[in-house]
XYZ file of C-alpha atoms in Angstrom:
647
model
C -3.078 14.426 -21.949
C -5.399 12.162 -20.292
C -5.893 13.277 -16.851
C -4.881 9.777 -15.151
C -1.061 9.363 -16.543
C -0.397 5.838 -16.042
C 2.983 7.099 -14.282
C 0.351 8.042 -11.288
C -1.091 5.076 -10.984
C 1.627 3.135 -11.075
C 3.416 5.039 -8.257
C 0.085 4.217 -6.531
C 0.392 0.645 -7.470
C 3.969 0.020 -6.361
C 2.601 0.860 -2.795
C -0.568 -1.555 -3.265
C 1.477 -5.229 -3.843
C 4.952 -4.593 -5.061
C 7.946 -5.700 -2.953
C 9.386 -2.517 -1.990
C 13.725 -2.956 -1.414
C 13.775 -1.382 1.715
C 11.741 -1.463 4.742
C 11.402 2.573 4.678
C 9.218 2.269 0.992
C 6.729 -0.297 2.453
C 7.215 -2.147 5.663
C 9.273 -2.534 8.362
C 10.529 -3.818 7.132
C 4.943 -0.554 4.531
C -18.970 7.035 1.053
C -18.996 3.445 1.301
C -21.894 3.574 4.216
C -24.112 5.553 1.694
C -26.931 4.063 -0.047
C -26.454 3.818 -3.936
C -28.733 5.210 -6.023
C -32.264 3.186 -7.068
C -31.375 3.465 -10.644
C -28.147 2.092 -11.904
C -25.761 3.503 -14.596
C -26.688 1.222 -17.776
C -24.253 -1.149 -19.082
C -23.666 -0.334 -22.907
C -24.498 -3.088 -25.440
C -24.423 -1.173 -28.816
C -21.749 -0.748 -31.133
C -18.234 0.425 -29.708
C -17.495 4.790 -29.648
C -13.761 4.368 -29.777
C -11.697 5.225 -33.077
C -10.533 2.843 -35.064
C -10.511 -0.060 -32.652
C -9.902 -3.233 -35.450
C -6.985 -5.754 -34.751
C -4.791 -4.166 -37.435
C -4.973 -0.757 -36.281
C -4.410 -2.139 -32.540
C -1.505 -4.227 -33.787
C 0.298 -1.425 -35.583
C 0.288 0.740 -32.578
C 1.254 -2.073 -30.153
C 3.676 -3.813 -32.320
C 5.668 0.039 -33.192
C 5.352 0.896 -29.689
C 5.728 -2.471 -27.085
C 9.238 -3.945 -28.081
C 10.390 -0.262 -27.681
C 9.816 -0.108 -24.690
C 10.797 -3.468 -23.319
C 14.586 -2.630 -24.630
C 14.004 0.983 -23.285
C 13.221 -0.525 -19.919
C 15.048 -3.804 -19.746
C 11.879 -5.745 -19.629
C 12.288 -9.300 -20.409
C 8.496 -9.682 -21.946
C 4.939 -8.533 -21.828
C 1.226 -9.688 -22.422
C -1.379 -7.439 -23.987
C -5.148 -7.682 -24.840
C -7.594 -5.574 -25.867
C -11.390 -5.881 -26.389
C -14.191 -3.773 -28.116
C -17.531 -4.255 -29.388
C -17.730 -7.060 -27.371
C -15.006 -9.063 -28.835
C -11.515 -9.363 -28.711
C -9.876 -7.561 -30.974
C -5.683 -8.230 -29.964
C -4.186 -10.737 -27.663
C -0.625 -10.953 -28.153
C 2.767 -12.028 -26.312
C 5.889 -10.129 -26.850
C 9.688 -10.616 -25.695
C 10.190 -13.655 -23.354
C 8.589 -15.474 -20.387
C 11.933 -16.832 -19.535
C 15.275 -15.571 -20.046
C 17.324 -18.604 -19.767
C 14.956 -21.302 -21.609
C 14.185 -18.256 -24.292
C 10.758 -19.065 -23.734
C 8.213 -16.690 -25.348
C 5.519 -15.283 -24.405
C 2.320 -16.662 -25.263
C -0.890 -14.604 -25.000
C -3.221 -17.859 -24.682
C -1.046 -19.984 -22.676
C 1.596 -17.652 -20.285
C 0.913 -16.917 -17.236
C 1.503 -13.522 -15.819
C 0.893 -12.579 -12.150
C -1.514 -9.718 -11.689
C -1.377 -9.072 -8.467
C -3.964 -6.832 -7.148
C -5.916 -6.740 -10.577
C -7.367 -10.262 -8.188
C -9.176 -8.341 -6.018
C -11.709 -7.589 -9.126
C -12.312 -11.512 -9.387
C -12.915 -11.011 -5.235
C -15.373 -8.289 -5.460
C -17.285 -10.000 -8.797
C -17.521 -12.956 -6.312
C -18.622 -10.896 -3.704
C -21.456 -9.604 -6.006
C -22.187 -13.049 -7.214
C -23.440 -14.166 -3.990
C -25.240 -10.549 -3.427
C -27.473 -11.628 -6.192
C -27.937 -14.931 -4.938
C -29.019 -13.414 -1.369
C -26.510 -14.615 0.403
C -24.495 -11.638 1.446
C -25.793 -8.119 2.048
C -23.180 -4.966 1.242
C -24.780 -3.134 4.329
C -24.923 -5.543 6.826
C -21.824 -5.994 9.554
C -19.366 -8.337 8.415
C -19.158 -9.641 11.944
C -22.775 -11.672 11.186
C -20.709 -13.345 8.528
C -17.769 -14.609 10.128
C -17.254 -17.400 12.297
C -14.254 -18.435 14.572
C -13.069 -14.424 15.182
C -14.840 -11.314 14.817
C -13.935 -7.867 13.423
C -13.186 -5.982 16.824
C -15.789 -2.928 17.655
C -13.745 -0.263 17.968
C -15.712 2.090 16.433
C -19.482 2.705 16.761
C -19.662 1.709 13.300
C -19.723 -1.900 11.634
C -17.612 -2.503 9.298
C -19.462 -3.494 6.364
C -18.622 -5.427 2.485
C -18.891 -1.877 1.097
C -16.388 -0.827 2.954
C -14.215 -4.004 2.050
C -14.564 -3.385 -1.517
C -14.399 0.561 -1.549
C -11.088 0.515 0.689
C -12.983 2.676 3.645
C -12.972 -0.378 6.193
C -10.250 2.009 8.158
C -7.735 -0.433 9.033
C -4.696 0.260 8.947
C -1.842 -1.424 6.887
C 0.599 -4.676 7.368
C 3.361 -5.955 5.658
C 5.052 -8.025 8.089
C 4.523 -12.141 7.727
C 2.506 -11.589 4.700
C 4.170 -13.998 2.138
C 4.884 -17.489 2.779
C 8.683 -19.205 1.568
C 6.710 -22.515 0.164
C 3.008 -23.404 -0.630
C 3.511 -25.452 2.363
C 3.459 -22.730 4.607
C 0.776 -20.746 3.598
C -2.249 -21.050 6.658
C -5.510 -21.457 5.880
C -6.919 -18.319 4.548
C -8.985 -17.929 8.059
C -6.778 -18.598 10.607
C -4.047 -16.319 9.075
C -6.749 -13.231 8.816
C -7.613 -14.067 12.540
C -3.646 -13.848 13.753
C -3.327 -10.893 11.532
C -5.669 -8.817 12.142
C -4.542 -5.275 11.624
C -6.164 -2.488 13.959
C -9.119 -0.005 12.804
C -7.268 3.403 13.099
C -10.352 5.538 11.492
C -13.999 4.783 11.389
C -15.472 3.485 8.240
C -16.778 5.487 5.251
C -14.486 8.439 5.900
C -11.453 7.831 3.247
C -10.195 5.678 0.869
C -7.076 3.372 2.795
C -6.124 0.624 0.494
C -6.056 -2.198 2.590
C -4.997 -5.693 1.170
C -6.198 -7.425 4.374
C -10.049 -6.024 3.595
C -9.689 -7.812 0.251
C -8.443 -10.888 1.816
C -11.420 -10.855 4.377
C -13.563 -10.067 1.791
C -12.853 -13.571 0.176
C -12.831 -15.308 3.111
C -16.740 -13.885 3.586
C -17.361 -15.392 0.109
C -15.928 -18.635 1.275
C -18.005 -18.570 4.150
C -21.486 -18.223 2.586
C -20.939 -20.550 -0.316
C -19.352 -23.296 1.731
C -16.084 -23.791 -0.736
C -12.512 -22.333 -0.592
C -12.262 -19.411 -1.759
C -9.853 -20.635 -4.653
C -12.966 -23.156 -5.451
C -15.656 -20.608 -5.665
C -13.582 -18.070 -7.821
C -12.605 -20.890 -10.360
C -16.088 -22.442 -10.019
C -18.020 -19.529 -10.592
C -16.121 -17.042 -13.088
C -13.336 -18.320 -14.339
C -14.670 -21.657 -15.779
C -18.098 -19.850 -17.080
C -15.774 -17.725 -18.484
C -13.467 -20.446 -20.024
C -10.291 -18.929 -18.068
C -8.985 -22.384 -18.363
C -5.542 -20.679 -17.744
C -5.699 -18.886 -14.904
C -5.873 -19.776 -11.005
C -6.202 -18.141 -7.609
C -3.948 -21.372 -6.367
C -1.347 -20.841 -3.858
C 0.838 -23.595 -6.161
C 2.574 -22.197 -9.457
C 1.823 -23.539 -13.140
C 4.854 -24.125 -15.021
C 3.223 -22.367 -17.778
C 4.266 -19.084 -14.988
C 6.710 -16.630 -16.505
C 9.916 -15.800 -14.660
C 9.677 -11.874 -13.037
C 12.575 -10.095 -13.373
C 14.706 -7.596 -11.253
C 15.272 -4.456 -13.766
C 17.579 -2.611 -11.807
C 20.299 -5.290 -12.489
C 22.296 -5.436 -15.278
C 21.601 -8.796 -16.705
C 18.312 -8.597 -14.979
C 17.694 -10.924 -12.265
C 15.066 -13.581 -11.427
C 12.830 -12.490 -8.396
C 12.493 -14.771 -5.799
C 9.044 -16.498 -6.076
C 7.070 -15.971 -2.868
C 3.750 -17.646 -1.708
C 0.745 -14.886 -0.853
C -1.192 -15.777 2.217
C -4.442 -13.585 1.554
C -5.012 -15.292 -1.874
C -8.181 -12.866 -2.412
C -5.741 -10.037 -3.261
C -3.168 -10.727 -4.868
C -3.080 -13.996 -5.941
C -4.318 -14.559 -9.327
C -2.129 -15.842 -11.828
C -3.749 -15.283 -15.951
C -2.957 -14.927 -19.525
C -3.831 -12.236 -21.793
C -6.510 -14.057 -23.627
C -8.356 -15.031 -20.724
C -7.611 -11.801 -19.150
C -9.732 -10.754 -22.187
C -12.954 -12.764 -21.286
C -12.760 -10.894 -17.818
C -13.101 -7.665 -19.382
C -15.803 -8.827 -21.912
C -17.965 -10.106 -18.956
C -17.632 -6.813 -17.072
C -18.362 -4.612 -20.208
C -21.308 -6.936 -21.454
C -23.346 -6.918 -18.473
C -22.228 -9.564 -16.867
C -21.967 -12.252 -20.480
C -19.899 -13.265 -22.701
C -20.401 -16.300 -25.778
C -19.163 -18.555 -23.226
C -20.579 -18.216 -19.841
C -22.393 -15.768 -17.497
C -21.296 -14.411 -14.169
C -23.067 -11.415 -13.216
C -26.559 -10.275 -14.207
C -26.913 -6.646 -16.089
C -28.430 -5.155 -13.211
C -25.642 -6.434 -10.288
C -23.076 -5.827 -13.006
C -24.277 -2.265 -13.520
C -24.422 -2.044 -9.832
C -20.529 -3.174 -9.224
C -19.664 -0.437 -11.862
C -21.620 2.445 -10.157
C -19.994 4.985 -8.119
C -19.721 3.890 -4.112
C -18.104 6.342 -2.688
C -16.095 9.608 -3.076
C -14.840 11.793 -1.068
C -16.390 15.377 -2.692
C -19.042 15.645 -4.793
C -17.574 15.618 -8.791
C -14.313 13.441 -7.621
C -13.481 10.249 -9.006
C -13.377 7.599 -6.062
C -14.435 4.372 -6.207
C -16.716 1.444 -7.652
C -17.060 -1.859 -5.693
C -13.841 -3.326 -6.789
C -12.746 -0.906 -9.373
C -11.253 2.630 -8.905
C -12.487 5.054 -10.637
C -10.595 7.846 -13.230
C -11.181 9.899 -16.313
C -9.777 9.186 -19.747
C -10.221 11.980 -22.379
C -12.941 13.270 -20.545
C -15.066 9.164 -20.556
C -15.329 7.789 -17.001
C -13.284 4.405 -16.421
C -12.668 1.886 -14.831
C -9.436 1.153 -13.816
C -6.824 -1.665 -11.218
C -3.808 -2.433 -11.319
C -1.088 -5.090 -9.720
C 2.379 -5.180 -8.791
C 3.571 -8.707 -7.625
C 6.851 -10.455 -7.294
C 8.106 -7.940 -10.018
C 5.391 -8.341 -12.454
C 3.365 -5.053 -13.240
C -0.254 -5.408 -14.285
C -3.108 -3.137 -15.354
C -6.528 -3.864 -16.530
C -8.678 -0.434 -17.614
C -12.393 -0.425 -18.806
C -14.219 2.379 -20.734
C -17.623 1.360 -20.390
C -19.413 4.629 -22.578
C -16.908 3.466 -25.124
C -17.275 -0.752 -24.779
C -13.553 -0.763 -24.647
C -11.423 -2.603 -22.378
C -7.100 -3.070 -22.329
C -4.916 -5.707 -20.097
C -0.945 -5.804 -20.019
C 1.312 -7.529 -18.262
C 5.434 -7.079 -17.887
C 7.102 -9.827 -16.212
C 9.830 -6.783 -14.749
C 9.555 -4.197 -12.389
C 10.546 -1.803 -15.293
C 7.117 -2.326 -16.458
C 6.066 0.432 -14.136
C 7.713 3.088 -16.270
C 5.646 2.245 -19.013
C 3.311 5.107 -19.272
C 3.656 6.348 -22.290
C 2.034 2.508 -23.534
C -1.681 3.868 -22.359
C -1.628 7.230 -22.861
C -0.559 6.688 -26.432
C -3.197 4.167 -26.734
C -5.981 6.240 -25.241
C -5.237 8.852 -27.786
C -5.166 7.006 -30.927
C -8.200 5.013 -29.562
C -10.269 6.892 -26.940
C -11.964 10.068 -28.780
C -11.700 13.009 -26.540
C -14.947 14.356 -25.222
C -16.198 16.820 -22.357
C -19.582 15.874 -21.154
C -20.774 17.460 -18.327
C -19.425 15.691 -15.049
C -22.037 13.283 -13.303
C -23.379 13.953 -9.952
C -21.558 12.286 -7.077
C -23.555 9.467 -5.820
C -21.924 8.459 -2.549
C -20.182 10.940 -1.142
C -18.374 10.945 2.377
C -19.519 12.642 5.459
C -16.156 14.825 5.936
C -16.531 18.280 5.159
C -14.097 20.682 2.368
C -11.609 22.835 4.667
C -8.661 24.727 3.315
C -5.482 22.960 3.434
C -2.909 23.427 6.198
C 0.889 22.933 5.903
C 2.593 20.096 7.898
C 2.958 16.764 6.621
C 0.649 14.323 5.165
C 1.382 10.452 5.067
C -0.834 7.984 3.182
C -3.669 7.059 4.874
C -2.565 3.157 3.925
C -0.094 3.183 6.822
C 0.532 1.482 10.157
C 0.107 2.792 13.611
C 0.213 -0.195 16.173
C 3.093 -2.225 15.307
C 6.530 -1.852 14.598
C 6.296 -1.007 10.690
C 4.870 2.870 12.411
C 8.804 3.481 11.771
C 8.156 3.203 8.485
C 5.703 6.460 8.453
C 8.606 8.384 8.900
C 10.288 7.658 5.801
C 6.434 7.931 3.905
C 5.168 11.478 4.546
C 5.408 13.900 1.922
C 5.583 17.876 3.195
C 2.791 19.823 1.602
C 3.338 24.146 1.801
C 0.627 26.437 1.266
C 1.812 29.784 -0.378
C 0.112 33.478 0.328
C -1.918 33.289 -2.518
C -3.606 30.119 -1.727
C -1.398 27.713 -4.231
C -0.301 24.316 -2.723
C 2.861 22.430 -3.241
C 2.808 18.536 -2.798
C 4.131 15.693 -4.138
C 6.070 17.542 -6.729
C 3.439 19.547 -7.961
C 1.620 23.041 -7.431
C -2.225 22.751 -6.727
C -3.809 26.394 -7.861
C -7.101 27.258 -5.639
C -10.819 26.739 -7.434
C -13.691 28.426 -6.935
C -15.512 25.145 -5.884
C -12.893 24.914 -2.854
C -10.783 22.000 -5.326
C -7.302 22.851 -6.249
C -6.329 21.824 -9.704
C -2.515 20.643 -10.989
C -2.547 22.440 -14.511
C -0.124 19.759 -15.667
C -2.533 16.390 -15.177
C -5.993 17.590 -14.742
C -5.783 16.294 -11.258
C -7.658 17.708 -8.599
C -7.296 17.743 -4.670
C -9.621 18.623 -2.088
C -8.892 18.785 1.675
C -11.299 17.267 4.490
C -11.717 17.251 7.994
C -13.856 15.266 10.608
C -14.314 17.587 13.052
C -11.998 15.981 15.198
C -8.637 17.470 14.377
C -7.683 14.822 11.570
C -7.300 16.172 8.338
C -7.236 15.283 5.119
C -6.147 15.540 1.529
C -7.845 13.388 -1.651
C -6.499 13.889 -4.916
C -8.363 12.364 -8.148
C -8.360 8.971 -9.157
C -6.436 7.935 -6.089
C -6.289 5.037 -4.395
C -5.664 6.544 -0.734
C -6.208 9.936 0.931
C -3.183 11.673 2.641
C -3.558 12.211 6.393
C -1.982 15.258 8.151
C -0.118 13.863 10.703
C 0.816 15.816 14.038
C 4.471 17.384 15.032
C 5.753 14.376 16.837
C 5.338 12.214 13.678
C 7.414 14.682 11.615
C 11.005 14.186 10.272
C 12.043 17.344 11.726
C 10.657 16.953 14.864
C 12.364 13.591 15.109
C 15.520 14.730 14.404
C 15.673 17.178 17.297
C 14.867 13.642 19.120
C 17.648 12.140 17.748
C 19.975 14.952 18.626
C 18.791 14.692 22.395
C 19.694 11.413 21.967
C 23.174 11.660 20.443
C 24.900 14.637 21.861
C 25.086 13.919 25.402
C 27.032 9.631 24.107
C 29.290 12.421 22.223
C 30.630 13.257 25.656
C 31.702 9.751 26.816
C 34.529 10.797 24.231
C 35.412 13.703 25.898
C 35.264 12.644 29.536
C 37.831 9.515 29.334
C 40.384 12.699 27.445
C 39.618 14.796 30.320
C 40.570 12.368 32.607
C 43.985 11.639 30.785
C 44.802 14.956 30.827
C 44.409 15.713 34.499
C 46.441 12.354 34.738
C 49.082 13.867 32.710
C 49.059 17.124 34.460
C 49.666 15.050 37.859
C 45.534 15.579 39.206
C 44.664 13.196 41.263
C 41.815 11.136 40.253
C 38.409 11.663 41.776
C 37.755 9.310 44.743
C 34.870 7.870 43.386
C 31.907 5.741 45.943
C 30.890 2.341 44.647
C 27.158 3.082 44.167
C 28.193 6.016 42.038
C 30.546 4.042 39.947
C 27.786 1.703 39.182
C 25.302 4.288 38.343
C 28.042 5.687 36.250
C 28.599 2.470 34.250
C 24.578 1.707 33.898
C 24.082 4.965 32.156
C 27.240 5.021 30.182
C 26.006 1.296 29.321
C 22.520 2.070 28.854
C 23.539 4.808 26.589
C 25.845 2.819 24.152
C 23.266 0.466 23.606
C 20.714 3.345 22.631
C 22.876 4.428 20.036
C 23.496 0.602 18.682
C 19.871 0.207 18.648
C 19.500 3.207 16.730
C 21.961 2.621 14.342
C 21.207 -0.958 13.698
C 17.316 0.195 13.022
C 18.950 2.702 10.682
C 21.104 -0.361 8.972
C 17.494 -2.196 8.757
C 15.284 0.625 7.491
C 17.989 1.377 4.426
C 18.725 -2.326 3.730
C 17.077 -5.404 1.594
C 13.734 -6.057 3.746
C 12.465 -9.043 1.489
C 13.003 -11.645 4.629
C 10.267 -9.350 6.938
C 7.835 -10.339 4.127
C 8.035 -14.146 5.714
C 7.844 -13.047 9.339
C 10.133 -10.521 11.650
C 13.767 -12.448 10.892
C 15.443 -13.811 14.494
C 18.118 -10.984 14.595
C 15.346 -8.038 14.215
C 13.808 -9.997 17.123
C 17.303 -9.832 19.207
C 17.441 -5.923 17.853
C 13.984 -5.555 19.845
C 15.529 -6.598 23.240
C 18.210 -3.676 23.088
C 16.195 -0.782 24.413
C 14.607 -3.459 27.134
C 17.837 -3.777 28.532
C 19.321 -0.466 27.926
C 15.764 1.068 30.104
C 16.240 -1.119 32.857
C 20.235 0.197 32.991
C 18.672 3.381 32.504
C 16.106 3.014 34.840
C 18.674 1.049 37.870
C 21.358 3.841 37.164
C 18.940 6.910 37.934
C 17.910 5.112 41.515
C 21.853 4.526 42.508
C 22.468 8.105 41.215
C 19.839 9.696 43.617
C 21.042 7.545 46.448
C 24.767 8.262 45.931
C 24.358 11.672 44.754
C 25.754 13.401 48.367
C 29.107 12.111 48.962
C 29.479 10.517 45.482
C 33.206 12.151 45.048
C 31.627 13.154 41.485
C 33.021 16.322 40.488
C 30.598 19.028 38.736
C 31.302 17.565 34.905
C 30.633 14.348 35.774
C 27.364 15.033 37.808
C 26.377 17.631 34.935
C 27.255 14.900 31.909
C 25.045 11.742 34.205
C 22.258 14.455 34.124
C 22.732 14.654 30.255
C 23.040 10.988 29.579
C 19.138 10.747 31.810
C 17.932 13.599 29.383
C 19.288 11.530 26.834
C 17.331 8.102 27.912
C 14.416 10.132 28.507
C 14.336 11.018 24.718
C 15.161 7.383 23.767
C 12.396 6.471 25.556
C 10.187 8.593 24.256
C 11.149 7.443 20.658
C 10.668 3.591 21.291
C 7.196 4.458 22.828
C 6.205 6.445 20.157
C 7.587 4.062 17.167
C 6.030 1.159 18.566
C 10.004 0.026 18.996
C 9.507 -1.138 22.696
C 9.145 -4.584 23.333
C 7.533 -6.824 20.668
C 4.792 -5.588 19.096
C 4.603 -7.324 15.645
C 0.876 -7.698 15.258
């Protein structure tokens, strides 16, 4: 099989746009630096290498196979094209756009939202105004922008390589990304200035898909060329190219198919939501003109109607800018890279608002496919490319092509622990949501690896291979104690992350935590048994019973806040998309209050301590409950959970 199964990049898509249904999945709800080559990789113009690729043999695979698996997967409808030989050879609509209205779908007129598949339009206008001079991929964004700056946290710039090879090293955001109405979407500036999400690793290192470095890449565009960026992408590739169907607007066509919830049975609508970083994620397409897109990119930069890239900056986009090891697929300027049958692609894809895109380009074999489901069952559609790639992609094993921007970590041997996606938060609240995200990765006595549900077997060139895909992994370090692991044709590394960030760990936490609030059950049924049995109650000083009640109180309200983070993290998270709702706010004050109980009740304990009337259990169980608030504290701190820190 090919070694890229769509099922892989799908699961990496899901994390890239989709809206995940809990807060746990996504939010809280979830060498770019190196000089490319002098010559570029040449853009084919010749006849197409691929088998077979007319419309009838196109149409009788994707007509046998496509309304299978919309029944299969309860997917309302679907848009496909397909070019080769630089034409288009299949563009065709299948199922519905709209359940209700029975509305088909219409390969020249539907609209489909592709989601991230928009951040190739943001890099080809990126590279539109390298050619003109304007921008430089080298230089420090910071000389570009105007009104806030990237902060300098690291020694090194971040620069529009970066941006467009996912290296920048921010970290990730989900919180107050979406708008409710057009309305409310900001201007594409001030939102990226309010929003700025921390750098958490130095540039260059590793890929971290970042959303926020497409959006600023856009807004860079818009900066240079003195339009929106909506204007600039429409003015300068989708109208050369005739896309007269598509937009990067944040207002809806009614030509806009209706996504679908899957899951549900009838499916659902999804709720339509309103992107505030248009430049990744917001482009809404059809099949057909999804077609001229590919063309463009696999013709050097032309199609019959229109140019938008010359040969030489389109060969340049499609070159390798950075990988982590030399002989890994990593990633183009825009496009990701992966291996089909043993031909080098090029590859995105988009999850938005329960649509499921992907676009894939074979330049050695002039050969390009789009699709589109308007369902999140689309993302169990596999079994669409890989059956397509081997009816229509001939296999071949050429010899693999030298790396030619690799990173500056260096190859170590893996260590067990756990590893979380290097696309994750660390300075906000969503750093809750890491716990839910990192995958445990063992290393056996004979040098085999098990993670994410498969074994890796040891390779002479330091890789480790997964027998069943073809995929390869390779571990990295910095030198500084963070560690890596890349696997093939991924779209972020995985990041060993330290004790204190593990599940287990946490749970022993949580257990501090817990056990000593168990006992303010057992001490009021104490008491009513030496009541019964005709003790005398303790006579108790005021300051003492005060310090008492504080860290009872201040205990009570650690375990609400606890369990009404729980009821969050497992629960429907859409609303955190639009902003951090008012009772997640009011959640936030709980371990404010319950520290300053906490905090008063140790200070009246110390002071009424001699002559408190206490008797050894109680004085023993008010330790406890401190122990207890010590460990809560800890946890807040470390979660980003104390106080309000949402940005």
């Amino acid at each position: 099989m090919p070694e890229l199964a769509l099922g892989t990049r799908m699961d990496a898509m899901r994390t890239a746009r989709s809206r995940p249904a809990t807060v746990a999945a996504a939010t809280l709800v979830l060498l770019g630096t190196g000089i490319l080559p002098a010559t570029a990789r040449p853009v084919p113009t010749g006849p197409s290498t691929s088998m077979d690729v007319t419309t009838a043999n196109v149409a009788d695979y994707l007509d046998a196979t496509v309304p299978d698996l919309l029944e299969e997967h309860s997917i309302p409808g679907a848009a496909i094209s397909v070019v080769s030989g630089g034409q288009t050879v299949f563009s065709r609509g299948y199922g519905v756009a709209d359940v209700a209205s029975g509305k088909p779908v219409d390969a020249a007129t539907t609209q489909l939202r592709v989601g991230s598949i928009t951040k190739l339009f943001t890099a080809t206008a990126v590279m539109q105004q390298v050619e003109a001079g304007r921008l430089d991929l080298d230089t420090d964004v910071n000389r570009y922008l105007t009104g806030f700056q990237v902060p300098d946290t690291f020694d090194q710039p971040i620069t529009l390589r970066h941006l467009l090879t996912h290296t920048a090293g921010f970290e990730d955001t989900s919180v107050g990304t979406y708008a409710r109405t057009a309305d409310d979407v900001q201007p594409l500036g001030e939102f990226l200035a309010a929003h700025m999400p921390a750098r958490i690793r130095p540039p260059g290192q590793v890929v971290g898909y970042s959303n926020y470095g497409a959006g600023l890449a856009g807004y860079i565009v818009s900066q240079v060329s003195g339009q929106s960026y909506e204007d600039d992408v429409r003015e300068h590739v989708l109208d050369p190219l005739g896309m007269t169907h598509s937009s990067v607007a944040s207002t809806f066509s009614a030509d806009l198919a209706t996504s679908y919830d899957s899951t549900t049975d009838p499916v659902t609508p999804v709720e339509r939501m309103y992107d505030q970083t248009t430049p990744d994620g917001a482009l809404n397409a059809t099949a057909d003109d999804m077609a001229q897109f590919m063309l463009a990119h696999l013709e050097g930069g032309s199609t019959a109607r229109g140019t938008i890239l010359s040969p030489e900056t389109t060969a340049l986009m499609h070159q390798q800018a950075f990988t982590a090891t030399a002989g890994f697929d990593g990633m183009a300027l825009g496009f990701i890279e992966g291996e089909q049958n043993g031909h080098r692609v090029l590859w995105h894809d988009g999850g938005e608002e329960g649509f499921v895109s992907y676009l894939m380009l074979v330049p050695d074999a002039d050969l390009g496919i789009f699709f589109s489901f308007n369902a999140y069952g689309g993302a169990e559609t596999g079994a669409l490319l890989d059956g397509f790639v081997e009816r229509f992609l001939p296999e071949q094993t050429p010899p693999r092509p030298a790396s030619s921007a690799v990173g500056p970590l260096t190859v170590t041997q893996p260590t067990a622990g756990f590893y979380l996606s290097a696309r994750h938060n660390e300075s906000s609240v969503e750093k809750v949501t890491n716990l839910f995200s990192a995958s445990r990765l063992r290393v056996a006595t004979d040098g085999t690896v098990t993670f994410k549900g498969a074994e890796w077997a040891p390779q002479p060139d330091g890789t480790f291979l997964d027998g069943s895909s073809n995929r390869r992994m390779v571990f990295l370090t910095d030198g500084t104690g963070h560690e890596y692991a890349t696997i093939s044709g991924g779209v972020s590394a995985y990041q060993l992350v330290p004790t204190t960030d593990t599940v287990p760990f946490t749970l022993l936490v949580l257990l501090v935590i817990l056990l000593p609030a168990l006992g303010l059950v057992v001490l009021p049924t104490t008491a009513l048994v030496r009541r019964r049995r005709g003790h005398p109650a303790a006579r108790l000083t005021g300051r003492w019973r005060a310090a008492r009640w504080l860290a009872v109180g201040a205990a009570v309200l650690a375990v609400a806040f606890l369990a009404g983070m729980l009821t969050i993290l497992m629960g429907d998270t859409q609303a955190y998309y639009y902003g951090p709702p008012a009772a997640f706010l009011a959640l936030l004050a709980v371990p404010v209050v319950a520290l300053l109980c906490g905090g008063t009740s140790m200070v009246l304990t110390a002071v009424a301590w001699r002559g408190s009337g206490a008797g050894v259990m109680a004085r023993i169980h008010q330790v406890t409950l401190f122990a207890s608030l010590a460990a809560f504290t800890w946890f807040v701190v470390h979660w980003n959970l104390l106080g309000w820190q949402l940005v």
